[in-house]
XYZ file of C-alpha atoms in Angstrom:
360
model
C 77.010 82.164 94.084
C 80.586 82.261 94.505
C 82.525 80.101 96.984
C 85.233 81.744 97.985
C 85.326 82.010 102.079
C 86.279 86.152 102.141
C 83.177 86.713 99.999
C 79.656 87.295 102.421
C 76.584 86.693 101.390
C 75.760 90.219 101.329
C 79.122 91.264 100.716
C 78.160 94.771 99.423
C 75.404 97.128 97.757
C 75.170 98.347 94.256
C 73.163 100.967 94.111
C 72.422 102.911 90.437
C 72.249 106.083 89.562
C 72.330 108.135 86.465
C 75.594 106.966 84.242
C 76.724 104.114 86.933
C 77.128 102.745 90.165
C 77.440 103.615 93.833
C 79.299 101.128 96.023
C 79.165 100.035 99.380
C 81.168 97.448 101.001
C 78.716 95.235 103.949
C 81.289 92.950 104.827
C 83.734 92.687 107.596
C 86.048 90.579 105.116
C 86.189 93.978 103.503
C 86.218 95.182 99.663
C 89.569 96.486 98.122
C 90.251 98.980 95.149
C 93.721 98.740 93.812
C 94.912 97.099 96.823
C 93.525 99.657 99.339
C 90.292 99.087 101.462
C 87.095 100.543 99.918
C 84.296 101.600 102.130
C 82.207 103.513 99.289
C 82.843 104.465 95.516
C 81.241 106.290 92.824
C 81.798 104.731 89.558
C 81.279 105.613 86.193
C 84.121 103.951 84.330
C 84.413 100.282 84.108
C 86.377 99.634 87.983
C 87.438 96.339 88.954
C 86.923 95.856 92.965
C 88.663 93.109 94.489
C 85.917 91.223 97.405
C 87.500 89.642 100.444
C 91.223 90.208 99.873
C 93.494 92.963 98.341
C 95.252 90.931 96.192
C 93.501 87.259 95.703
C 89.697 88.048 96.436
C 87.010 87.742 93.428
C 87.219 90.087 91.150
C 83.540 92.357 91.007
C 84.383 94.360 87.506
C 81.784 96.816 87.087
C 81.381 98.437 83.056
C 79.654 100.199 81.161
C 76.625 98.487 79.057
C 78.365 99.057 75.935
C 82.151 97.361 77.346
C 79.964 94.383 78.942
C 78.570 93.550 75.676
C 82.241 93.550 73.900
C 83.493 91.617 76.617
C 80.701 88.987 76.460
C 81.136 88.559 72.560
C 84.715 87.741 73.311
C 83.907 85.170 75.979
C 81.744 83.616 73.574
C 84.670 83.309 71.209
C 87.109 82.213 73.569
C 84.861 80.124 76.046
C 87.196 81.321 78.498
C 85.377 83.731 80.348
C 81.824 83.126 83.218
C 79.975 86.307 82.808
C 77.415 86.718 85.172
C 75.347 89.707 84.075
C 72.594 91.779 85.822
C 70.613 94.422 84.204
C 68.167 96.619 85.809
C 65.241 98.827 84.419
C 67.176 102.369 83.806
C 70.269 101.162 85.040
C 73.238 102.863 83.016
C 75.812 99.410 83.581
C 76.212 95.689 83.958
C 77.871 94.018 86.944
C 80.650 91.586 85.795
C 81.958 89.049 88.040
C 85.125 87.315 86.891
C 87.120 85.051 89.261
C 90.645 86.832 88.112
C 92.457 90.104 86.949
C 91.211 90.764 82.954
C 88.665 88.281 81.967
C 89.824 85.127 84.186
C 87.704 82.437 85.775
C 88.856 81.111 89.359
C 88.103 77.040 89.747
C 88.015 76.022 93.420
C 88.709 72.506 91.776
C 86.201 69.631 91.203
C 84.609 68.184 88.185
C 81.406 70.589 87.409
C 83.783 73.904 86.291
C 86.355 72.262 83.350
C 84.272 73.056 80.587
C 84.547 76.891 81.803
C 88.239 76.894 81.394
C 90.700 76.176 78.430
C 90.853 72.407 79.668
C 89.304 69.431 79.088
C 87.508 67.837 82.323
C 90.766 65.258 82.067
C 93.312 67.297 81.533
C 92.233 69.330 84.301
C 91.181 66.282 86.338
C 94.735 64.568 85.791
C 96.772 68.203 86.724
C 94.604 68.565 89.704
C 95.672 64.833 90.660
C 99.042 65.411 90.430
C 99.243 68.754 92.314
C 100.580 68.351 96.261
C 100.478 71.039 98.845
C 103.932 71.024 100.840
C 104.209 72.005 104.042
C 106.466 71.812 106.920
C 107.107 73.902 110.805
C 109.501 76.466 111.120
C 108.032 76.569 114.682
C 105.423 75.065 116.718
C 102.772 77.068 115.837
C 102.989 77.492 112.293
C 104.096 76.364 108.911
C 105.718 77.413 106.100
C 103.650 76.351 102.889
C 103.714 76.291 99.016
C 102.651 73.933 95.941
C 104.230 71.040 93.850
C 103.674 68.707 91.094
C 104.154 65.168 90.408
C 106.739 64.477 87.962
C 107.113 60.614 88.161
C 105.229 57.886 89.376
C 107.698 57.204 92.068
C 107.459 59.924 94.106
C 109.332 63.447 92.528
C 107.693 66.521 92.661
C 109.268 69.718 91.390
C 108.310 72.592 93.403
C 110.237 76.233 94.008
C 113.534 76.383 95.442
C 111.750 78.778 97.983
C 109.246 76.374 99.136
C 111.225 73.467 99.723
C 114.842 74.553 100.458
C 115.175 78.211 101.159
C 118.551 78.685 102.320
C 119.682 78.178 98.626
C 117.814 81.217 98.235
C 120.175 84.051 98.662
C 117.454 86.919 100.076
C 116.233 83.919 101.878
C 119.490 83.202 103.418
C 120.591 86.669 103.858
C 117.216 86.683 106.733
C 117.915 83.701 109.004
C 115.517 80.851 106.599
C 116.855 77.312 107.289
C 116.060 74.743 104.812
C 113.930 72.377 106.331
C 115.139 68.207 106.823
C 112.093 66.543 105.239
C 108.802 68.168 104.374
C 105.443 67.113 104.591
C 103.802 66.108 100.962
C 99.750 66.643 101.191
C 98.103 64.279 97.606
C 94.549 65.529 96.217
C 91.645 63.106 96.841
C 89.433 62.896 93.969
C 86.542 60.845 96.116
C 86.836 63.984 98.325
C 86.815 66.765 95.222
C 90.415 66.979 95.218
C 90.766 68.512 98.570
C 93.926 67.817 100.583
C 93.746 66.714 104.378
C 96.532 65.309 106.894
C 99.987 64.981 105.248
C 100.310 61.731 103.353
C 103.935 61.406 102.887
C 107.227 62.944 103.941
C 109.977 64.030 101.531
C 113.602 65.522 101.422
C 115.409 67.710 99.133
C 117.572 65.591 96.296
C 118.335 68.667 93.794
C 117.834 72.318 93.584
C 118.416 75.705 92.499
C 118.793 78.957 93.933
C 119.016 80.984 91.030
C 116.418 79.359 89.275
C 114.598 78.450 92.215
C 113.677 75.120 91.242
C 113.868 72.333 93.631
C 112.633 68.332 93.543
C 111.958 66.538 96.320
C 111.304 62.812 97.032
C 108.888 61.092 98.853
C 110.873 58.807 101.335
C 108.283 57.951 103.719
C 104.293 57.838 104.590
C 102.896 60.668 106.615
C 103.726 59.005 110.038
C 107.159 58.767 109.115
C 107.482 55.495 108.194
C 110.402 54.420 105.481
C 108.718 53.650 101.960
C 110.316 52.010 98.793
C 109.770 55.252 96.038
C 109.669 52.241 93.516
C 106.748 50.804 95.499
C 104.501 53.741 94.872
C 101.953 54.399 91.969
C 101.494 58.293 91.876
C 99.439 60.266 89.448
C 102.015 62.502 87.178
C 101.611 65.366 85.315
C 102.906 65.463 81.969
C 105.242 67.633 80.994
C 105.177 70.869 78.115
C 107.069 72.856 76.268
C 107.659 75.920 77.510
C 109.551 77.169 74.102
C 106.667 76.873 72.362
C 104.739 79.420 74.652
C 103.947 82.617 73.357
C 102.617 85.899 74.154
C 98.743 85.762 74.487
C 98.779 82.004 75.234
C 96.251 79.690 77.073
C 97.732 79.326 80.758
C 96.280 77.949 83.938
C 97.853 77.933 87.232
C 96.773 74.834 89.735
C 98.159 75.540 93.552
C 96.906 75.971 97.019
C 96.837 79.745 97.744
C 95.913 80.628 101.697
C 95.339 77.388 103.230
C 95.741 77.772 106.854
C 99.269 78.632 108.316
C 98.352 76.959 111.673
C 99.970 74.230 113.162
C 97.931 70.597 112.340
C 97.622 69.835 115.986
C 93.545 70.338 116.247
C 93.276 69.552 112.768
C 93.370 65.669 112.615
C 90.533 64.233 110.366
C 89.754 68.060 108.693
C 89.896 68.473 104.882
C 90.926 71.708 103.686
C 90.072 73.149 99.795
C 91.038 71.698 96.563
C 93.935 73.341 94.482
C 92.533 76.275 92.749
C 92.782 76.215 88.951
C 93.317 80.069 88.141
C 93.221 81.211 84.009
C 94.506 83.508 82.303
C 96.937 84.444 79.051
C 100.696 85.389 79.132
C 101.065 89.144 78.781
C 104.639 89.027 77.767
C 108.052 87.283 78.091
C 110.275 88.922 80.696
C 114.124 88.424 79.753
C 117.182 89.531 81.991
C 119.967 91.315 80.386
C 122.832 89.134 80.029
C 121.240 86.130 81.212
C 119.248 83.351 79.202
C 116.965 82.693 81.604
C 113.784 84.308 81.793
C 110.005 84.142 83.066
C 106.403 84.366 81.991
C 104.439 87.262 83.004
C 101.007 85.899 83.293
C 97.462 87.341 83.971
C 96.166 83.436 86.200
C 96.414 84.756 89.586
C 99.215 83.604 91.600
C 98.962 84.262 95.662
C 100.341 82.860 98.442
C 100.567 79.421 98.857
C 100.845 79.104 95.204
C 104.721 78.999 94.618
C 106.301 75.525 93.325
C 102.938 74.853 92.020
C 101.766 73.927 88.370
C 101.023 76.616 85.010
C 99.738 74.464 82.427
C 98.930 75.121 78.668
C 95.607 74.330 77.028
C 96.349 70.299 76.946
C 96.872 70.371 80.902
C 100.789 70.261 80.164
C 103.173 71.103 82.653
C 104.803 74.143 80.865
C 106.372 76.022 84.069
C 106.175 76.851 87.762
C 104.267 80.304 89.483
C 106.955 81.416 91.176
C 106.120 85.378 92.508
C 103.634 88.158 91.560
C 103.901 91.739 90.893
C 102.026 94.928 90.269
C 102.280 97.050 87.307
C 102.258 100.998 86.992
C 98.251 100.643 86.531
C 98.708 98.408 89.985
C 97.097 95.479 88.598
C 98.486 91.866 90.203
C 100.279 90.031 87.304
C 101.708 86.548 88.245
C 105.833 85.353 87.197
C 106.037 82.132 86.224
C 109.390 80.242 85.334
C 109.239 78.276 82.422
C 109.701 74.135 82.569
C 112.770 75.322 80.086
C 114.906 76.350 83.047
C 113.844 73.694 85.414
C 114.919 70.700 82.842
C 118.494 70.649 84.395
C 117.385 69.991 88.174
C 115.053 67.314 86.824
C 117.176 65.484 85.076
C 120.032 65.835 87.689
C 117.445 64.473 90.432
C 116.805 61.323 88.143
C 113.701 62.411 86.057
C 113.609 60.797 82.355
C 111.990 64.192 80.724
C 111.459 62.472 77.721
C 109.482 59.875 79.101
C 107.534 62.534 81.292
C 106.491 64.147 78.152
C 103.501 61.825 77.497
């Protein structure tokens, strides 16, 4: 049974028929084929349908019998990949569900799925620790979110430039966006499956980025505003990659909080909300800019909402860059941007970070 919220019970019907599938959404959460709502469909090609939401909902893939038994060899190979399979008596395919675009697996965080994914139970236990959902109120009745990580014990977090300090953003700029005083730092509780409640500290901008887009913040006082001593505090960190040594068809992982309510926190005192979700996937390819040096990872883990500033970790749970945007190819399948650590080394170290020291 999957856990995602947008996905009913009886989400939809598969019905066969000679050489595949009819399908037809049941759910008022709605089904989606390449982005667009999907009411009924006859298939007989392998289809990927996305339940729930157009562009982060559970992937159903539907294929033929042949395809699903290629693609379950090479799970088996990888160990990357939770196939579950149903067969029926006639019945011309196999029903696939994968938790990402291409083979991923989605982890709505705890213990029970590491040994699914490319990570150890602590590496993806320490990442998952170290991962903070920011928030903070543009107005009264919402807020503006995205996702961070840990860098040092006494309170930095790297996170987007976007999330935390958007006027530095030129497009941002160019509409109005006002960077925000302080914002509001959310920690993981392990006792509670790594889900994040009430904001438990407050932090302000101390270096970023526009054109990288690459911001760290500092924790400067508890979550009712209160002054703290950053050398006072004990945080878990995550330790950081190299992102040079990334290549195409790598390991990667993202770890964020994608579509966590955009309400204000006044009726939500006391209420835990999900854990980070661990997304995997592989790097497609290396995106570079003509005349620039900088570039980004193009990435198969799905990156949503929610998810910018947040973590993309290699196959040891290092920190090897930041999800940053995603994107639709000419096929229009969602592929995920991701700037490497590489280009975010010069805003740590100018906020104070020792990188060397953060590589563990």
């Amino acid at each position: 049974m999957l856990e995602d919220q947008g996905v009913s019970r009886q989400h939809a019907r598969l019905v066969a028929k000679p050489g595949g599938w009819t399908f037809e959404n049941a759910s008022q959460t709605g089904s989606f084929l390449k982005g667009k709502p999907l009411a009924r469909e006859e298939i007989d090609e392998e289809t990927e349908i996305r339940l729930g939401h157009p562009v982060a909902g559970e992937i159903l893939k539907v294929i033929p019998i042949y395809a699903a038994e290629v693609e379950v060899a090479r799970a088996a190979a990888r160990r990357r990949n939770k196939l579950l399979l149903w067969g029926g008596i006639g019945a011309a395919a196999a029903i696939v569900v994968i938790g990402l675009v291409v083979a991923m697996f989605v982890v709505p965080g705890g213990d029970s799925a590491a040994q699914d994914n490319g990570l150890t139970k602590d590496e993806l236990n320490s990442a998952q620790r170290a991962a903070v959902w920011i928030t903070y109120a543009p107005t009264e009745d919402t807020i503006a979110m995205g996702s961070g990580s840990i860098v040092t014990e006494d309170g930095k977090i790297l996170t987007n430039a976007h999330v935390a300090d958007p006027a530095k953003i030129p497009e941002y700029a160019a509409k109005g966006e006002v960077s925000p005083e302080f914002v509001n730092i959310h920690l993981t509780d392990p006792a509670e499956g790594y889900k994040v409640g009430e904001p438990d500290y407050v932090a302000k901008v101390i270096e970023s980025d526009g054109e990288v887009d690459s911001a760290v913040v500092q924790i400067v006082a508890d979550g009712e505003g209160n002054q703290v001593n950053p050398s006072s505090l004990d945080l878990p960190t995550i330790s950081l990659g190299n992102s040079d040594a990334v290549d195409r068809g790598d390991f990667i992982a993202t770890i964020g909080f994608p579509m966590l309510p955009k309400e204000s926190f006044a009726d939500k005192a006391g209420v835990l909300f999900q854990p980070p979700t661990v997304a995997e996937g592989n790097v497609a390819t290396i995106l570079s800019f003509e005349g620039e040096e900088r570039a980004v990872f193009d990435v198969t883990a799905r990156i949503s909402s929610g998810n910018s500033g947040g973590a993309a970790v290699n196959d040891d749970g290092e920190l090897v860059g930041v999800p940053t945007s995603i994107g639709w190819d000419e096929s229009n399948v969602v592929t995920g941007q991701v700037i490497p650590l590489a280009q975010h080394i010069p805003i740590l170290e100018a906020a104070g970070v020792d990188v060397s020291a953060a590589r563990k």
